[in-house]
Short mmCIF file of C-alpha atoms in Angstrom, two decimals:
data_model
loop_
_atom_site.label_atom_id
_atom_site.label_comp_id
_atom_site.label_asym_id
_atom_site.label_seq_id
_atom_site.Cartn_x
_atom_site.Cartn_y
_atom_site.Cartn_z
CA MET A 427 13.07 -2.60 2.51
CA GLN A 428 14.27 -2.56 -1.09
CA GLU A 429 15.31 0.94 -2.18
CA ASN A 430 12.47 2.96 -3.75
CA TYR A 431 10.06 0.02 -3.38
CA VAL A 432 7.33 2.13 -1.78
CA ALA A 433 7.83 5.11 -4.10
CA ASN A 434 7.74 2.98 -7.24
CA PHE A 435 4.63 1.08 -6.24
CA VAL A 436 2.74 4.16 -5.04
CA GLN A 437 3.53 6.03 -8.24
CA SER A 438 2.23 3.03 -10.16
CA ILE A 439 -1.07 3.39 -8.30
CA PHE A 440 -1.42 7.02 -9.31
CA ASP A 441 -0.37 6.29 -12.89
CA CYS A 442 -3.24 3.79 -13.18
CA LEU A 443 -5.80 6.44 -12.24
CA GLU A 444 -7.19 9.10 -14.54
CA PRO A 445 -6.40 12.73 -13.56
CA THR A 446 -10.09 13.27 -12.79
CA GLU A 447 -9.88 10.43 -10.26
CA ARG A 448 -7.01 11.93 -8.25
CA VAL A 449 -6.56 15.67 -8.91
CA ASN A 450 -7.97 17.73 -6.02
CA ARG A 451 -9.35 14.56 -4.47
CA VAL A 452 -8.97 13.26 -0.92
CA LEU A 453 -6.72 10.29 -0.20
CA VAL A 454 -6.95 8.35 3.07
CA LEU A 455 -3.53 7.12 4.17
CA SER A 456 -2.53 5.06 7.22
CA GLY A 457 -1.40 1.61 8.31
CA ASP A 458 -1.45 -1.01 11.01
CA GLY A 459 1.69 0.33 12.69
CA ARG A 460 4.10 -2.28 11.44
CA TYR A 461 7.79 -1.51 10.84
CA TYR A 462 8.39 1.29 8.27
CA ASN A 463 4.80 2.56 8.60
CA ASP A 464 5.71 6.15 9.51
CA GLU A 465 8.54 6.43 7.00
CA ALA A 466 6.30 5.18 4.19
CA ILE A 467 3.61 7.70 5.12
CA GLN A 468 6.06 10.60 4.74
CA ILE A 469 7.11 9.32 1.30
CA ILE A 470 3.52 8.86 0.12
CA ILE A 471 2.48 12.34 1.28
CA ARG A 472 5.01 13.93 -1.08
CA ILE A 473 4.15 11.62 -3.97
CA ALA A 474 0.43 12.27 -3.51
CA ALA A 475 1.01 16.02 -3.59
CA ALA A 476 3.07 15.74 -6.76
CA ASN A 477 0.29 13.75 -8.44
CA GLY A 478 -2.36 16.37 -7.74
CA VAL A 479 -4.09 15.01 -4.65
CA GLY A 480 -5.87 17.81 -2.80
CA LYS A 481 -5.84 16.45 0.73
CA VAL A 482 -4.33 13.45 2.53
CA VAL A 483 -6.31 12.28 5.56
CA ILE A 484 -4.21 10.32 8.07
CA GLY A 485 -5.12 8.59 11.33
CA GLU A 486 -3.47 9.92 14.46
CA ASN A 487 0.05 8.50 14.83
CA GLY A 488 -0.31 7.05 11.33
CA LEU A 489 -2.68 4.33 12.57
CA LEU A 490 -5.97 3.16 11.09
CA SER A 491 -7.41 -0.33 10.96
CA THR A 492 -8.47 -1.64 7.56
CA PRO A 493 -12.17 -1.59 8.61
CA ALA A 494 -11.80 1.99 9.87
CA VAL A 495 -10.26 3.06 6.56
CA SER A 496 -13.24 1.64 4.69
CA ALA A 497 -15.63 3.42 7.06
CA ILE A 498 -13.84 6.75 6.58
CA ILE A 499 -13.88 6.49 2.78
CA ARG A 500 -17.59 5.73 2.78
CA HIS A 501 -18.28 8.51 5.28
CA LEU A 502 -16.43 11.07 3.19
CA ASN A 503 -18.18 10.14 -0.03
CA ALA A 504 -21.61 9.86 1.59
CA ASN A 505 -21.38 13.17 3.43
CA LYS A 506 -19.75 15.58 1.00
CA SER A 507 -22.63 18.01 1.50
CA LYS A 508 -23.02 17.27 5.22
CA LEU A 509 -19.61 17.99 6.63
CA ARG A 510 -18.91 16.93 10.16
CA ASP A 511 -15.85 17.29 12.39
CA ASN A 512 -14.19 19.35 9.65
CA LEU A 513 -13.19 16.10 7.97
CA LEU A 514 -13.37 17.80 4.58
CA ALA A 515 -12.38 21.38 3.93
CA LYS A 516 -14.46 21.72 0.72
CA PRO A 517 -17.82 20.12 -0.10
CA GLU A 518 -16.80 19.45 -3.70
CA GLU A 519 -13.84 17.28 -2.71
CA GLU A 520 -14.36 13.55 -3.18
CA CYS A 521 -12.41 10.71 -1.62
CA MET A 522 -10.53 8.81 -4.32
CA GLY A 523 -9.85 5.88 -2.00
CA ALA A 524 -7.04 4.89 0.32
CA ILE A 525 -3.53 3.58 0.51
CA ILE A 526 -3.29 1.18 3.44
CA LEU A 527 0.11 0.11 4.74
CA THR A 528 -0.44 -3.44 5.94
CA ALA A 529 0.43 -7.03 5.28
CA SER A 530 -2.68 -8.09 7.20
CA HIS A 531 -2.01 -11.09 9.45
CA ASN A 532 1.62 -11.57 8.34
CA PRO A 533 4.56 -10.92 10.69
CA GLY A 534 6.11 -7.45 10.94
CA GLY A 535 9.45 -6.06 12.01
CA GLU A 536 12.64 -5.15 10.19
CA ASN A 537 12.86 -8.63 8.68
CA GLY A 538 9.09 -9.15 8.46
CA ASP A 539 6.50 -8.35 5.84
CA PHE A 540 5.32 -4.98 4.56
CA GLY A 541 2.43 -4.27 2.23
CA VAL A 542 0.87 -1.46 0.19
CA LYS A 543 -2.84 -1.87 -0.50
CA PHE A 544 -5.18 0.37 -2.50
CA ASN A 545 -8.86 0.63 -1.65
CA MET A 546 -11.34 2.20 -4.05
CA LYS A 547 -13.86 4.94 -3.38
CA ASN A 548 -16.55 2.46 -2.37
CA GLY A 549 -14.28 1.58 0.56
CA GLY A 550 -13.39 -1.88 -0.72
CA PRO A 551 -10.23 -3.50 -2.11
CA ALA A 552 -9.27 -2.59 -5.66
CA VAL A 553 -10.59 -4.92 -8.35
CA GLU A 554 -8.24 -7.41 -10.01
CA LEU A 555 -8.15 -5.53 -13.30
CA LEU A 556 -6.73 -2.49 -11.51
CA THR A 557 -4.34 -4.31 -9.19
CA GLY A 558 -2.98 -6.32 -12.08
CA LYS A 559 -2.35 -3.14 -14.03
CA MET A 560 -0.60 -1.57 -11.03
CA PHE A 561 1.64 -4.58 -10.53
CA GLU A 562 2.69 -4.79 -14.17
CA LEU A 563 3.47 -1.07 -14.25
CA SER A 564 5.53 -1.32 -11.05
CA LYS A 565 7.90 -3.72 -12.84
CA VAL A 566 8.76 -1.28 -15.63
CA ILE A 567 8.33 2.15 -14.03
CA MET A 568 11.29 4.48 -14.67
CA GLU A 569 10.43 7.50 -12.50
CA TYR A 570 8.19 8.78 -9.74
CA ASN A 571 6.97 12.27 -8.88
CA VAL A 572 7.82 13.97 -5.60
CA ALA A 573 6.78 17.38 -4.26
CA GLU A 574 8.88 18.89 -1.51
CA VAL A 575 5.89 20.23 0.40
CA ALA A 576 7.64 20.33 3.77
CA LYS A 577 11.21 20.63 4.97
CA GLU A 578 10.47 18.51 8.03
CA PRO A 579 8.38 15.33 8.33
CA VAL A 580 4.68 16.00 8.78
CA PRO A 581 3.82 15.48 12.48
CA LEU A 582 1.42 12.57 12.80
CA ASN A 583 0.67 12.86 16.51
CA LYS A 584 -1.47 15.99 16.55
CA VAL A 585 -5.05 16.17 15.25
CA GLY A 586 -5.57 19.08 12.88
CA VAL A 587 -5.09 20.43 9.35
CA ILE A 588 -1.77 21.51 7.84
CA THR A 589 -2.05 23.52 4.61
CA PHE A 590 0.98 23.70 2.33
CA GLY A 591 -0.37 25.91 -0.44
CA LYS A 592 -0.30 25.20 -4.15
CA VAL A 593 1.91 22.52 -5.66
CA LYS A 594 3.62 23.22 -8.98
CA GLY A 595 1.35 22.28 -11.88
CA PHE A 596 -1.93 22.47 -9.94
CA ASP A 597 -4.30 25.30 -8.98
CA HIS A 598 -5.52 23.98 -5.63
CA ASN A 599 -3.95 24.05 -2.19
CA PHE A 600 -2.50 20.82 -0.85
CA SER A 601 -3.16 19.89 2.76
CA VAL A 602 -2.78 17.06 5.26
CA GLU A 603 -5.35 16.38 7.95
CA ILE A 604 -4.64 14.25 10.99
CA ILE A 605 -7.86 12.80 12.42
CA SER A 606 -8.75 10.64 15.40
CA SER A 607 -7.97 7.05 14.50
CA THR A 608 -10.94 5.70 16.42
CA ALA A 609 -13.75 8.31 16.68
CA LEU A 610 -15.59 7.81 13.38
CA TYR A 611 -15.32 4.00 13.47
CA ILE A 612 -16.56 3.74 17.06
CA ASP A 613 -19.42 6.08 16.20
CA LEU A 614 -20.38 3.75 13.33
CA LEU A 615 -20.38 0.72 15.63
CA LYS A 616 -22.68 2.58 18.05
CA LYS A 617 -25.20 2.96 15.24
CA ILE A 618 -25.01 -0.74 14.38
CA PHE A 619 -25.21 -2.39 17.82
CA ASN A 620 -27.13 -1.93 21.06
CA PHE A 621 -24.30 -0.75 23.27
CA ASP A 622 -26.54 -0.60 26.36
CA ALA A 623 -27.36 -4.31 26.06
CA ILE A 624 -23.69 -5.21 25.54
CA ARG A 625 -22.66 -3.04 28.50
CA LYS A 626 -25.19 -4.79 30.74
CA LEU A 627 -23.81 -8.19 29.76
CA LEU A 628 -20.19 -7.17 30.29
CA HIS A 629 -20.93 -5.99 33.84
CA ARG A 630 -22.73 -9.14 34.98
CA LYS A 631 -20.99 -10.68 37.97
CA ASP A 632 -20.94 -14.08 36.29
CA PHE A 633 -19.50 -12.80 33.00
CA SER A 634 -15.91 -11.97 32.12
CA MET A 635 -14.02 -11.55 28.88
CA VAL A 636 -10.56 -11.01 27.45
CA PHE A 637 -9.51 -9.47 24.14
CA ASP A 638 -6.10 -10.00 22.54
CA GLY A 639 -4.96 -7.36 20.04
CA LEU A 640 -1.84 -9.41 19.15
CA SER A 641 0.11 -6.11 19.37
CA GLY A 642 -1.62 -4.89 16.21
CA VAL A 643 -3.71 -1.82 15.42
CA SER A 644 -6.91 -3.32 16.88
CA GLY A 645 -5.55 -2.46 20.33
CA ILE A 646 -6.38 1.23 20.03
CA TYR A 647 -9.96 0.40 19.06
CA ALA A 648 -10.28 -2.20 21.82
CA LYS A 649 -9.25 0.44 24.36
CA ALA A 650 -11.79 2.91 22.96
CA LEU A 651 -14.52 0.25 23.05
CA PHE A 652 -13.95 -1.88 26.11
CA LEU A 653 -12.25 0.62 28.42
CA THR A 654 -13.89 3.91 27.42
CA GLU A 655 -17.33 2.90 26.12
CA PHE A 656 -17.94 -0.19 28.25
CA ALA A 657 -15.82 0.77 31.29
CA LEU A 658 -14.08 -2.59 31.67
CA ARG A 659 -10.89 -2.93 33.64
CA PRO A 660 -7.58 -2.89 31.75
CA GLU A 661 -7.03 -6.54 32.73
CA ALA A 662 -9.63 -7.47 30.11
CA LEU A 663 -7.18 -6.50 27.36
CA VAL A 664 -3.87 -8.09 26.38
CA GLY A 665 -1.59 -7.24 23.47
CA CYS A 666 -3.35 -3.92 22.89
CA ASP A 667 -0.31 -1.69 22.44
CA PRO A 668 0.56 -1.65 18.71
CA LYS A 669 4.19 -2.56 18.04
CA PRO A 670 6.20 -2.39 14.79
CA ASP A 671 7.09 -6.07 15.09
CA PHE A 672 3.82 -7.13 16.75
CA GLY A 673 5.79 -8.01 19.85
CA GLY A 674 7.81 -10.55 17.91
CA GLY A 675 4.68 -12.58 17.26
CA HIS A 676 2.60 -13.54 14.26
CA PRO A 677 -0.59 -11.41 14.35
CA ASP A 678 -2.90 -14.11 13.02
CA PRO A 679 -5.97 -14.82 15.21
CA ASN A 680 -6.03 -18.59 15.27
CA LEU A 681 -5.27 -21.41 17.70
CA THR A 682 -1.64 -21.58 16.56
CA TYR A 683 -0.55 -17.97 16.86
CA ALA A 684 -2.89 -16.47 19.49
CA LYS A 685 -1.09 -18.59 22.09
CA GLN A 686 -1.64 -16.32 25.09
CA LEU A 687 -5.37 -16.04 24.49
CA VAL A 688 -5.69 -19.78 23.86
CA GLN A 689 -4.04 -20.49 27.19
CA ILE A 690 -6.14 -17.92 29.06
CA MET A 691 -9.32 -19.49 27.66
CA GLY A 692 -8.32 -22.96 28.89
CA LEU A 693 -7.69 -24.49 25.48
CA HIS A 694 -4.06 -25.31 26.21
CA SER A 695 -3.94 -29.02 27.00
CA GLU A 696 -0.90 -28.83 29.25
CA LYS A 697 -1.71 -25.81 31.42
CA VAL A 698 -5.29 -24.84 32.27
CA PRO A 699 -5.73 -21.72 34.47
CA GLU A 700 -7.91 -21.85 37.58
CA LYS A 701 -10.09 -18.93 36.45
CA ILE A 702 -11.18 -18.86 32.80
CA PRO A 703 -13.14 -15.98 31.21
CA GLU A 704 -16.52 -16.74 29.64
CA PHE A 705 -15.62 -15.01 26.37
CA GLY A 706 -12.38 -14.51 24.49
CA ALA A 707 -11.59 -12.84 21.18
CA ALA A 708 -8.70 -11.64 19.07
CA CYS A 709 -8.02 -9.63 15.91
CA ASP A 710 -5.15 -9.74 13.45
CA GLY A 711 -2.58 -7.06 12.64
CA ASP A 712 -4.91 -4.72 10.73
CA ALA A 713 -8.05 -5.72 12.69
CA ASP A 714 -10.10 -7.17 9.84
CA ARG A 715 -9.96 -10.81 11.00
CA ASN A 716 -11.27 -12.26 14.25
CA MET A 717 -11.33 -15.35 16.42
CA VAL A 718 -14.06 -16.06 18.99
CA LEU A 719 -13.61 -18.42 21.93
CA GLY A 720 -15.76 -19.60 24.81
CA LYS A 721 -14.52 -21.13 28.03
CA LYS A 722 -12.51 -24.15 26.84
CA PHE A 723 -14.38 -23.86 23.54
CA PHE A 724 -13.26 -22.86 20.04
CA VAL A 725 -15.76 -21.45 17.56
CA THR A 726 -14.72 -22.21 13.99
CA PRO A 727 -14.93 -19.24 11.59
CA SER A 728 -17.58 -21.04 9.54
CA ASP A 729 -19.75 -21.70 12.59
CA SER A 730 -19.21 -18.16 13.85
CA LEU A 731 -20.49 -16.75 10.57
CA ALA A 732 -23.53 -19.04 10.60
CA VAL A 733 -24.41 -18.24 14.23
CA ILE A 734 -24.23 -14.49 13.57
CA ALA A 735 -26.46 -14.82 10.50
CA ALA A 736 -28.97 -17.00 12.35
CA ASN A 737 -29.22 -14.41 15.14
CA TYR A 738 -29.15 -11.28 12.98
CA LYS A 739 -32.30 -9.88 14.61
CA VAL A 740 -30.35 -9.00 17.78
CA ILE A 741 -28.38 -6.41 15.75
CA PRO A 742 -30.39 -3.16 15.32
CA TYR A 743 -28.64 -2.42 12.01
CA PHE A 744 -30.55 -5.34 10.46
CA ALA A 745 -33.97 -4.27 11.74
CA GLY A 746 -35.24 -4.18 8.15
CA GLY A 747 -34.11 -7.75 7.47
CA LEU A 748 -31.26 -9.24 5.45
CA LYS A 749 -30.68 -8.80 1.73
CA GLY A 750 -28.76 -12.04 1.37
CA LEU A 751 -25.86 -14.14 2.68
CA ALA A 752 -22.59 -15.26 1.12
CA ARG A 753 -19.44 -17.21 1.87
CA SER A 754 -16.16 -17.94 0.16
CA MET A 755 -15.72 -21.24 -1.64
CA PRO A 756 -13.51 -22.94 1.04
CA THR A 757 -15.94 -22.00 3.84
CA SER A 758 -18.22 -24.75 5.16
CA GLY A 759 -21.87 -24.97 4.17
CA ALA A 760 -23.12 -24.02 7.66
CA LEU A 761 -24.22 -20.63 6.34
CA ASP A 762 -26.19 -22.25 3.50
CA LYS A 763 -28.37 -24.10 6.00
CA VAL A 764 -29.15 -20.87 7.84
CA ALA A 765 -30.04 -19.11 4.58
CA THR A 766 -32.32 -21.95 3.53
CA LYS A 767 -34.18 -21.93 6.83
CA LEU A 768 -34.54 -18.14 6.77
CA GLY A 769 -35.66 -18.14 3.14
CA LEU A 770 -32.75 -15.98 2.02
CA GLU A 771 -30.66 -16.04 -1.14
CA TYR A 772 -27.10 -17.19 -0.54
CA ARG A 773 -24.04 -17.24 -2.76
CA GLU A 774 -20.63 -18.84 -2.92
CA VAL A 775 -17.83 -16.60 -4.18
CA PRO A 776 -14.12 -17.03 -4.93
CA THR A 777 -11.68 -16.17 -2.16
CA GLY A 778 -11.28 -12.38 -1.95
CA TRP A 779 -13.36 -9.79 -0.13
CA LYS A 780 -13.83 -7.72 -3.28
CA TYR A 781 -16.30 -10.34 -4.53
CA PHE A 782 -18.47 -9.74 -1.48
CA GLY A 783 -18.20 -6.00 -2.12
CA ASN A 784 -19.65 -6.40 -5.60
CA LEU A 785 -22.72 -8.12 -4.15
CA MET A 786 -23.07 -5.47 -1.44
CA ASP A 787 -22.91 -2.64 -3.97
CA ALA A 788 -25.62 -4.44 -5.95
CA GLY A 789 -27.84 -4.57 -2.85
CA LYS A 790 -27.79 -8.38 -2.68
CA LEU A 791 -25.74 -9.05 0.45
CA SER A 792 -25.87 -8.21 4.15
CA ILE A 793 -23.65 -10.71 6.02
CA CYS A 794 -20.71 -12.71 4.67
CA GLY A 795 -17.51 -14.43 5.66
CA GLU A 796 -14.68 -16.81 4.94
CA GLU A 797 -13.04 -19.70 6.76
CA SER A 798 -9.80 -17.72 7.14
CA PHE A 799 -11.30 -15.89 10.14
CA GLY A 800 -12.89 -13.05 8.15
CA THR A 801 -16.46 -11.94 8.88
CA GLY A 802 -18.38 -8.78 8.01
CA SER A 803 -21.46 -7.02 6.73
CA ASP A 804 -22.46 -4.29 4.30
CA HIS A 805 -21.79 -1.49 6.83
CA ILE A 806 -18.37 -1.21 5.14
CA ARG A 807 -16.63 -2.98 2.26
CA GLU A 808 -14.01 -4.87 4.25
CA LYS A 809 -14.17 -7.72 6.72
CA ASP A 810 -14.35 -6.37 10.25
CA GLY A 811 -12.93 -8.16 13.28
CA LEU A 812 -14.42 -5.98 15.99
CA TRP A 813 -17.79 -5.99 14.23
CA ALA A 814 -17.86 -9.78 14.50
CA ILE A 815 -16.85 -9.66 18.16
CA LEU A 816 -19.60 -7.15 18.99
CA ALA A 817 -22.07 -9.30 17.05
CA TRP A 818 -21.21 -12.21 19.33
CA LEU A 819 -21.51 -10.06 22.45
CA SER A 820 -24.91 -8.90 21.16
CA ILE A 821 -26.04 -12.51 20.79
CA LEU A 822 -24.83 -13.37 24.28
CA ALA A 823 -26.57 -10.28 25.65
CA GLU A 824 -29.85 -11.27 24.02
CA TYR A 825 -29.77 -14.87 25.26
CA ASN A 826 -28.96 -13.68 28.77
CA LYS A 827 -31.70 -11.06 29.04
CA ASP A 828 -33.93 -13.71 30.63
CA THR A 829 -31.99 -16.47 32.33
CA GLY A 830 -32.67 -19.93 31.03
CA LYS A 831 -34.10 -18.59 27.74
CA ILE A 832 -32.13 -21.04 25.63
CA GLU A 833 -33.36 -24.63 25.62
CA CYS A 834 -30.34 -26.63 26.63
CA ASP A 835 -29.89 -29.36 29.24
CA ARG A 836 -26.66 -27.76 30.48
CA VAL A 837 -28.33 -24.46 31.35
CA ALA A 838 -30.24 -24.35 34.61
CA GLU A 839 -32.53 -21.51 35.59
CA GLY A 840 -30.53 -18.46 36.56
CA LYS A 841 -27.26 -19.62 34.98
CA LEU A 842 -25.30 -17.76 32.32
CA VAL A 843 -25.90 -18.87 28.74
CA THR A 844 -22.41 -19.42 27.30
CA VAL A 845 -20.74 -19.38 23.91
CA GLU A 846 -20.69 -23.16 23.94
CA ASP A 847 -24.41 -23.32 24.74
CA ILE A 848 -25.25 -21.07 21.81
CA VAL A 849 -23.12 -23.00 19.32
CA LYS A 850 -24.50 -26.37 20.44
CA LYS A 851 -28.03 -25.01 20.22
CA HIS A 852 -27.20 -23.88 16.67
CA TRP A 853 -25.96 -27.37 15.78
CA ALA A 854 -29.13 -28.90 17.19
CA THR A 855 -31.22 -26.57 15.02
CA TYR A 856 -29.28 -26.51 11.75
CA GLY A 857 -26.95 -29.50 11.93
CA ARG A 858 -23.19 -29.46 12.24
CA ASN A 859 -20.73 -29.04 9.38
CA TYR A 860 -17.21 -30.45 9.50
CA TYR A 861 -14.22 -29.39 7.44
CA SER A 862 -10.45 -29.26 7.69
CA ARG A 863 -8.00 -26.53 6.77
CA TYR A 864 -4.30 -27.12 6.15
CA ASP A 865 -1.79 -24.26 6.14
CA TYR A 866 1.66 -24.69 4.61
CA GLU A 867 4.07 -21.92 5.56
CA ASN A 868 7.74 -21.19 4.82
CA LEU A 869 8.24 -24.31 2.73
CA ASP A 870 11.79 -24.72 1.43
CA THR A 871 10.61 -26.33 -1.77
CA CYS A 872 9.06 -25.41 -5.09
CA LEU A 873 6.77 -27.34 -7.39
CA LEU A 874 7.75 -27.83 -11.01
CA TYR A 875 5.55 -29.23 -13.74
CA THR A 876 7.40 -32.03 -15.46
CA SER A 877 4.72 -32.90 -18.01
CA PRO A 878 3.64 -30.54 -20.81
CA SER A 879 0.14 -31.99 -20.71
CA PRO A 880 -2.24 -29.76 -18.73
CA ARG A 881 -4.43 -32.79 -17.99
CA ASP A 882 -1.65 -35.04 -16.72
CA ARG A 883 0.91 -32.92 -14.96
CA GLN A 884 3.21 -34.67 -12.55
CA LYS A 885 4.61 -32.38 -9.90
CA SER A 886 8.10 -33.07 -8.66
CA ARG A 887 9.34 -31.49 -5.45
CA MET A 888 12.77 -29.90 -5.66
CA PRO A 889 14.87 -27.80 -3.24
CA SER A 890 14.20 -24.08 -3.49
CA SER A 891 17.78 -23.51 -4.60
CA ALA A 892 16.98 -25.42 -7.77
CA CYS A 893 14.22 -22.97 -8.55
CA LYS A 894 16.43 -19.89 -8.43
CA LYS A 895 18.78 -20.83 -11.25
CA LYS A 896 17.92 -22.22 -14.64
CA LYS A 897 20.78 -23.20 -16.95
CA LYS A 898 20.55 -22.07 -20.50
CA LYS A 899 20.85 -24.74 -23.19
CA LYS A 900 23.98 -24.39 -25.26
#
């Protein structure tokens, strides 16, 4: 970690906010558990105090998923006059947003990636105008403010409030509150889905599942959901202990990096296990992305989004209907066909979840997604991996209420309706969309424009070493 990197960038965030937006306000602060997470939290606590923040709310052990952070922000700002669980000490306090320590699906560890992300008070990612301003300021910043509020590091492993008194220059007391990392988020999911129906499915003798947390923060939520709420056996979970280096892996839920899950689900061409679960799923490092698998069957992110939208009625949260649908530009048109058949408005947006958030805030969007394994709804302002997984389990639960309900030649009376059955039924109803995605990672080259004409630029590929030095003309 470059010296003062975190301090400089965090101070740049505060410098881009008006005093009325941060003084005596609540800041949510946590991360996905990657390397340097705890150290960064201690630094940010002191900088927040020095910049007038009234309270810092932190997940237990410094852990919160990105979807959980969004849920907490929205809960705080929606319930200022209806306090619950002592989450706010004063009704007049407002949540200014959150600083999330994550690099999403990128590798962690001492030589891995680290990220600082700011979410706004609607719970969604900061808009480009603000992030651009923060970045430019971080390149020229000359100082940052620090308040020595504690001689020892603030303990992150005990739920409760620590009050430090007044900070020089401000009239309010500064405090830190450690909250349960999972309680509020799990409570939200209970209000969205029919947990009884999902529980009944999960305990069918002919149904089994596995979830892979890829050693990211989703593991603590998976344990709260599948072990505590649904009473599954621990064998249903793999990679659900968060690790600073994600177990040496790449926490990206796709066929390339979720290798253990892919093999368990029988998608590995060389080694197919004798017993394969009916349902498999994974989330990335900060739990906002997801991958859904059936037995020997991969559901593309674009198809997953379309299937969820087509079956929205099985989710109690959408009992009043959908406001609209949307997808990112690279995502296939499978969702468009669903919207057309349902008579709903649908939109295509640039890549970036903040564009979905704008539509949600305007009351024009209910379900959305992107081909990079991100799916979500307007219950928060971030994509939500576990939400998508529970949506799929809800669909499976509905189709399996009455055996043989789905019209498919492969399903005989009394047999389990599978992920593959549901997707193929969707294709038969709406048609099938094909697309290809190509990822280029860690390339040791750079692209240089050799023609000054913007209409006719010829790109020449040169070694990366050539990009680092540019000789001055004498």
